[in-house]
PDB file of C-alpha atoms in Angstrom:
ATOM      1  CA  MET A  15      27.684  32.870 -34.100  1.00  0.00           C
ATOM      2  CA  LYS A  16      25.714  30.894 -36.683  1.00  0.00           C
ATOM      3  CA  ASN A  17      27.584  27.725 -35.686  1.00  0.00           C
ATOM      4  CA  ASP A  18      26.519  28.113 -32.032  1.00  0.00           C
ATOM      5  CA  VAL A  19      22.850  28.241 -33.048  1.00  0.00           C
ATOM      6  CA  ASN A  20      23.165  25.084 -35.159  1.00  0.00           C
ATOM      7  CA  GLU A  21      24.940  23.207 -32.378  1.00  0.00           C
ATOM      8  CA  LYS A  22      22.129  23.934 -29.919  1.00  0.00           C
ATOM      9  CA  ARG A  23      19.348  22.875 -32.296  1.00  0.00           C
ATOM     10  CA  ARG A  24      17.883  19.476 -31.680  1.00  0.00           C
ATOM     11  CA  THR A  25      16.021  17.276 -34.102  1.00  0.00           C
ATOM     12  CA  PRO A  26      12.271  16.830 -33.626  1.00  0.00           C
ATOM     13  CA  GLU A  27      12.996  13.261 -32.463  1.00  0.00           C
ATOM     14  CA  GLU A  28      15.417  14.573 -29.830  1.00  0.00           C
ATOM     15  CA  GLU A  29      12.822  17.121 -28.690  1.00  0.00           C
ATOM     16  CA  LEU A  30      10.189  14.374 -28.372  1.00  0.00           C
ATOM     17  CA  GLU A  31      12.590  12.120 -26.467  1.00  0.00           C
ATOM     18  CA  SER A  32      13.460  14.935 -24.082  1.00  0.00           C
ATOM     19  CA  ALA A  33       9.795  15.788 -23.512  1.00  0.00           C
ATOM     20  CA  TYR A  34       8.995  12.094 -23.003  1.00  0.00           C
ATOM     21  CA  GLN A  35      11.750  11.755 -20.381  1.00  0.00           C
ATOM     22  CA  ASN A  36      10.480  14.866 -18.566  1.00  0.00           C
ATOM     23  CA  ILE A  37       6.914  13.525 -18.528  1.00  0.00           C
ATOM     24  CA  ARG A  38       8.143  10.124 -17.348  1.00  0.00           C
ATOM     25  CA  ASN A  39      10.243  11.639 -14.533  1.00  0.00           C
ATOM     26  CA  ASP A  40       7.327  13.796 -13.373  1.00  0.00           C
ATOM     27  CA  LEU A  41       5.052  10.746 -13.432  1.00  0.00           C
ATOM     28  CA  ALA A  42       7.595   8.724 -11.425  1.00  0.00           C
ATOM     29  CA  ASN A  43       7.752  11.465  -8.774  1.00  0.00           C
ATOM     30  CA  ASP A  44       3.942  11.643  -8.646  1.00  0.00           C
ATOM     31  CA  LEU A  45       3.708   7.847  -8.288  1.00  0.00           C
ATOM     32  CA  LEU A  46       6.134   7.847  -5.382  1.00  0.00           C
ATOM     33  CA  GLN A  47       4.151  10.601  -3.676  1.00  0.00           C
ATOM     34  CA  GLN A  48       0.920   8.617  -4.163  1.00  0.00           C
ATOM     35  CA  ILE A  49       2.501   5.541  -2.564  1.00  0.00           C
ATOM     36  CA  LYS A  50       3.625   7.566   0.454  1.00  0.00           C
ATOM     37  CA  GLU A  51       0.183   9.158   0.888  1.00  0.00           C
ATOM     38  CA  ASN A  52      -1.710   5.854   0.840  1.00  0.00           C
ATOM     39  CA  PRO A  53      -1.923   3.070   3.443  1.00  0.00           C
ATOM     40  CA  PRO A  54       0.864   0.476   3.774  1.00  0.00           C
ATOM     41  CA  SER A  55      -1.503  -2.205   2.448  1.00  0.00           C
ATOM     42  CA  LEU A  56      -1.442  -0.456  -0.940  1.00  0.00           C
ATOM     43  CA  PHE A  57       2.369  -0.544  -0.911  1.00  0.00           C
ATOM     44  CA  GLU A  58       2.220  -4.318  -0.351  1.00  0.00           C
ATOM     45  CA  LYS A  59      -0.264  -4.634  -3.232  1.00  0.00           C
ATOM     46  CA  ILE A  60       2.070  -2.623  -5.483  1.00  0.00           C
ATOM     47  CA  VAL A  61       5.011  -4.876  -4.577  1.00  0.00           C
ATOM     48  CA  VAL A  62       2.944  -7.985  -5.420  1.00  0.00           C
ATOM     49  CA  GLU A  63       1.635  -6.530  -8.698  1.00  0.00           C
ATOM     50  CA  LEU A  64       5.110  -5.430  -9.743  1.00  0.00           C
ATOM     51  CA  LEU A  65       6.810  -8.746  -9.031  1.00  0.00           C
ATOM     52  CA  VAL A  66       4.027 -10.722 -10.747  1.00  0.00           C
ATOM     53  CA  ASN A  67       4.114  -8.420 -13.789  1.00  0.00           C
ATOM     54  CA  MET A  68       7.887  -8.919 -13.885  1.00  0.00           C
ATOM     55  CA  GLY A  69       7.278 -12.671 -14.161  1.00  0.00           C
ATOM     56  CA  TYR A  70       7.722 -13.804 -10.560  1.00  0.00           C
ATOM     57  CA  GLY A  71       5.311 -15.500  -8.213  1.00  0.00           C
ATOM     58  CA  GLY A  72       3.029 -17.420 -10.532  1.00  0.00           C
ATOM     59  CA  SER A  73      -0.422 -15.890 -10.082  1.00  0.00           C
ATOM     60  CA  ARG A  74      -1.454 -12.726  -8.236  1.00  0.00           C
ATOM     61  CA  LYS A  75      -3.475 -14.912  -5.878  1.00  0.00           C
ATOM     62  CA  ASP A  76      -0.449 -17.065  -4.950  1.00  0.00           C
ATOM     63  CA  ALA A  77       1.856 -14.054  -4.723  1.00  0.00           C
ATOM     64  CA  GLY A  78      -0.643 -12.117  -2.625  1.00  0.00           C
ATOM     65  CA  LYS A  79      -0.813 -14.943  -0.119  1.00  0.00           C
ATOM     66  CA  ALA A  80       2.946 -14.914   0.227  1.00  0.00           C
ATOM     67  CA  ILE A  81       3.314 -11.193   0.912  1.00  0.00           C
ATOM     68  CA  GLY A  82       2.509 -10.218   4.455  1.00  0.00           C
ATOM     69  CA  LYS A  83       2.126 -13.851   5.479  1.00  0.00           C
ATOM     70  CA  THR A  84       5.570 -14.270   7.001  1.00  0.00           C
ATOM     71  CA  ARG A  85       5.733 -11.076   9.081  1.00  0.00           C
ATOM     72  CA  ASP A  86       8.376 -12.434  11.386  1.00  0.00           C
ATOM     73  CA  GLU A  87      12.127 -12.892  11.501  1.00  0.00           C
ATOM     74  CA  GLY A  88      12.840  -9.838   9.313  1.00  0.00           C
ATOM     75  CA  ILE A  89      11.029 -11.022   6.188  1.00  0.00           C
ATOM     76  CA  ASP A  90       7.868  -9.372   4.858  1.00  0.00           C
ATOM     77  CA  GLY A  91       7.068 -11.992   2.262  1.00  0.00           C
ATOM     78  CA  ILE A  92       8.162 -14.735  -0.043  1.00  0.00           C
ATOM     79  CA  ILE A  93       7.466 -15.168  -3.718  1.00  0.00           C
ATOM     80  CA  LYS A  94       8.255 -17.914  -6.210  1.00  0.00           C
ATOM     81  CA  GLU A  95      11.086 -17.085  -8.572  1.00  0.00           C
ATOM     82  CA  ASP A  96       9.163 -18.734 -11.397  1.00  0.00           C
ATOM     83  CA  ARG A  97       5.746 -20.261 -12.027  1.00  0.00           C
ATOM     84  CA  LEU A  98       6.998 -23.697 -11.025  1.00  0.00           C
ATOM     85  CA  GLY A  99       8.328 -22.484  -7.705  1.00  0.00           C
ATOM     86  CA  LEU A 100      11.795 -23.932  -8.304  1.00  0.00           C
ATOM     87  CA  ASP A 101      13.275 -21.264  -6.062  1.00  0.00           C
ATOM     88  CA  ILE A 102      11.962 -18.753  -3.547  1.00  0.00           C
ATOM     89  CA  ILE A 103      12.784 -15.055  -3.274  1.00  0.00           C
ATOM     90  CA  TYR A 104      12.406 -13.390   0.109  1.00  0.00           C
ATOM     91  CA  ILE A 105      11.064  -9.855   0.234  1.00  0.00           C
ATOM     92  CA  GLN A 106      11.509  -6.907   2.547  1.00  0.00           C
ATOM     93  CA  ALA A 107       9.335  -3.884   1.729  1.00  0.00           C
ATOM     94  CA  LYS A 108       9.805  -0.624   3.637  1.00  0.00           C
ATOM     95  CA  ARG A 109       7.672   2.452   3.061  1.00  0.00           C
ATOM     96  CA  TRP A 110      10.168   4.866   4.560  1.00  0.00           C
ATOM     97  CA  ASP A 111      11.248   8.475   4.138  1.00  0.00           C
ATOM     98  CA  ASN A 112      14.693   8.032   5.723  1.00  0.00           C
ATOM     99  CA  THR A 113      17.639   6.477   3.912  1.00  0.00           C
ATOM    100  CA  VAL A 114      17.944   2.718   4.397  1.00  0.00           C
ATOM    101  CA  GLY A 115      21.423   1.981   5.697  1.00  0.00           C
ATOM    102  CA  ARG A 116      23.682  -1.011   5.928  1.00  0.00           C
ATOM    103  CA  PRO A 117      22.313  -2.145   9.334  1.00  0.00           C
ATOM    104  CA  GLU A 118      18.842  -2.762   7.841  1.00  0.00           C
ATOM    105  CA  ILE A 119      20.344  -4.678   4.932  1.00  0.00           C
ATOM    106  CA  GLN A 120      22.483  -6.708   7.349  1.00  0.00           C
ATOM    107  CA  LYS A 121      19.352  -7.632   9.321  1.00  0.00           C
ATOM    108  CA  PHE A 122      17.650  -8.747   6.117  1.00  0.00           C
ATOM    109  CA  ALA A 123      20.750 -10.734   5.063  1.00  0.00           C
ATOM    110  CA  GLY A 124      20.730 -12.385   8.495  1.00  0.00           C
ATOM    111  CA  ALA A 125      17.048 -13.226   8.091  1.00  0.00           C
ATOM    112  CA  LEU A 126      17.833 -14.803   4.712  1.00  0.00           C
ATOM    113  CA  GLN A 127      20.617 -16.831   6.268  1.00  0.00           C
ATOM    114  CA  GLY A 128      18.208 -17.991   8.984  1.00  0.00           C
ATOM    115  CA  GLN A 129      15.966 -19.358   6.227  1.00  0.00           C
ATOM    116  CA  ARG A 130      18.918 -20.829   4.308  1.00  0.00           C
ATOM    117  CA  ALA A 131      17.852 -18.544   1.484  1.00  0.00           C
ATOM    118  CA  LYS A 132      20.151 -17.237  -1.215  1.00  0.00           C
ATOM    119  CA  LYS A 133      17.960 -14.562  -2.847  1.00  0.00           C
ATOM    120  CA  GLY A 134      16.186 -11.492  -1.596  1.00  0.00           C
ATOM    121  CA  VAL A 135      14.685  -8.224  -2.764  1.00  0.00           C
ATOM    122  CA  PHE A 136      14.636  -5.166  -0.510  1.00  0.00           C
ATOM    123  CA  ILE A 137      12.214  -2.517  -1.772  1.00  0.00           C
ATOM    124  CA  THR A 138      11.865   0.935  -0.241  1.00  0.00           C
ATOM    125  CA  THR A 139      10.119   4.188  -1.068  1.00  0.00           C
ATOM    126  CA  SER A 140      13.234   6.070   0.056  1.00  0.00           C
ATOM    127  CA  THR A 141      16.893   5.564  -0.882  1.00  0.00           C
ATOM    128  CA  PHE A 142      19.760   3.290   0.140  1.00  0.00           C
ATOM    129  CA  SER A 143      23.045   4.486   1.570  1.00  0.00           C
ATOM    130  CA  LYS A 144      26.319   3.915  -0.256  1.00  0.00           C
ATOM    131  CA  ASP A 145      27.270   1.463   2.525  1.00  0.00           C
ATOM    132  CA  ALA A 146      24.099  -0.543   1.848  1.00  0.00           C
ATOM    133  CA  TYR A 147      24.948  -0.869  -1.852  1.00  0.00           C
ATOM    134  CA  GLU A 148      28.546  -1.828  -1.065  1.00  0.00           C
ATOM    135  CA  TYR A 149      27.451  -4.393   1.510  1.00  0.00           C
ATOM    136  CA  VAL A 150      25.245  -6.369  -0.901  1.00  0.00           C
ATOM    137  CA  THR A 151      28.182  -6.791  -3.284  1.00  0.00           C
ATOM    138  CA  LYS A 152      30.277  -8.464  -0.567  1.00  0.00           C
ATOM    139  CA  ILE A 153      27.907 -11.129   0.763  1.00  0.00           C
ATOM    140  CA  ASP A 154      27.068 -14.630  -0.461  1.00  0.00           C
ATOM    141  CA  SER A 155      23.327 -14.019  -0.690  1.00  0.00           C
ATOM    142  CA  LYS A 156      22.071 -12.152  -3.746  1.00  0.00           C
ATOM    143  CA  ILE A 157      20.078  -9.153  -2.508  1.00  0.00           C
ATOM    144  CA  VAL A 158      18.591  -6.742  -5.022  1.00  0.00           C
ATOM    145  CA  LEU A 159      17.970  -3.212  -3.731  1.00  0.00           C
ATOM    146  CA  ILE A 160      15.098  -1.264  -5.297  1.00  0.00           C
ATOM    147  CA  ASP A 161      14.823   2.347  -4.140  1.00  0.00           C
ATOM    148  CA  GLY A 162      11.831   4.633  -4.549  1.00  0.00           C
ATOM    149  CA  GLU A 163      13.017   6.108  -7.829  1.00  0.00           C
ATOM    150  CA  GLN A 164      13.633   2.704  -9.381  1.00  0.00           C
ATOM    151  CA  LEU A 165      10.353   1.387  -7.953  1.00  0.00           C
ATOM    152  CA  SER A 166       8.375   4.158  -9.630  1.00  0.00           C
ATOM    153  CA  GLN A 167      10.245   3.635 -12.930  1.00  0.00           C
ATOM    154  CA  TYR A 168       9.441  -0.096 -12.773  1.00  0.00           C
ATOM    155  CA  MET A 169       5.804   0.771 -12.061  1.00  0.00           C
ATOM    156  CA  ILE A 170       5.731   2.789 -15.282  1.00  0.00           C
ATOM    157  CA  ASP A 171       7.530   0.046 -17.244  1.00  0.00           C
ATOM    158  CA  TYR A 172       5.142  -2.661 -15.990  1.00  0.00           C
ATOM    159  CA  ASN A 173       1.952  -0.539 -16.027  1.00  0.00           C
ATOM    160  CA  ILE A 174       1.269  -0.503 -12.284  1.00  0.00           C
ATOM    161  CA  GLY A 175      -0.918   2.415 -11.217  1.00  0.00           C
ATOM    162  CA  VAL A 176      -0.581   4.202 -14.559  1.00  0.00           C
ATOM    163  CA  ALA A 177      -2.681   4.508 -17.712  1.00  0.00           C
ATOM    164  CA  THR A 178      -1.632   5.349 -21.252  1.00  0.00           C
ATOM    165  CA  VAL A 179      -2.810   8.795 -22.333  1.00  0.00           C
ATOM    166  CA  SER A 180      -1.306   9.073 -25.838  1.00  0.00           C
ATOM    167  CA  ASN A 181       0.864   7.185 -28.305  1.00  0.00           C
ATOM    168  CA  TYR A 182       2.915   8.909 -30.971  1.00  0.00           C
ATOM    169  CA  GLU A 183       4.190   7.004 -33.974  1.00  0.00           C
ATOM    170  CA  ILE A 184       7.254   8.503 -35.661  1.00  0.00           C
ATOM    171  CA  LYS A 185       7.688   7.622 -39.325  1.00  0.00           C
ATOM    172  CA  LYS A 186      10.465   8.094 -41.850  1.00  0.00           C
ATOM    173  CA  ILE A 187      10.883   7.377 -45.517  1.00  0.00           C
ATOM    174  CA  ASP A 188      11.359   3.697 -46.317  1.00  0.00           C
ATOM    175  CA  SER A 189      14.199   3.993 -48.830  1.00  0.00           C
ATOM    176  CA  ASP A 190      13.845   0.308 -49.819  1.00  0.00           C
ATOM    177  CA  TYR A 191      10.343   1.057 -51.092  1.00  0.00           C
ATOM    178  CA  PHE A 192      11.697   3.461 -53.684  1.00  0.00           C
ATOM    179  CA  ILE A 193      14.306   1.091 -55.138  1.00  0.00           C
ATOM    180  CA  GLU A 194      13.198  -0.405 -58.461  1.00  0.00           C
ATOM    181  CA  SER A 195      13.747  -4.107 -58.902  1.00  0.00           C
TER     182      SER A 195
END
């Protein structure tokens, strides 16, 4: 019986990590709900902020001009892959509740082909079907799928729509300090 108790005990670091993951998951769910409750223009702003914070698009001003500018032929926006604009990434952003299936991804892939583009990002507030994920692995164009869960996790990672409440610093004994020379 004593062994069972010891096996279930977690270290304070493990407890903190578990609590942190729970807080982070709750925050991600709350972020996704906020996106769905706000106007589509905010979703576009989030997409721009995220991609710029990830290092794409040059400046927010340049990136903001690209999103929403090309609302035709199945593409919601374009953004520079780097600050020099050596390559362009095409964007499709869908604020949906329903699962995004292969047909939507095929339309986006066709739109990329129509632009002679090789790279695209499809971002949704919902999820992608298994067929959608399988499809992007079989085509020549590189299409990255970002679902609502991943979007909200990226928003936390890149500080979009969130603020730091607390920081905890964990310390341990520096055994090198106690070695005499």
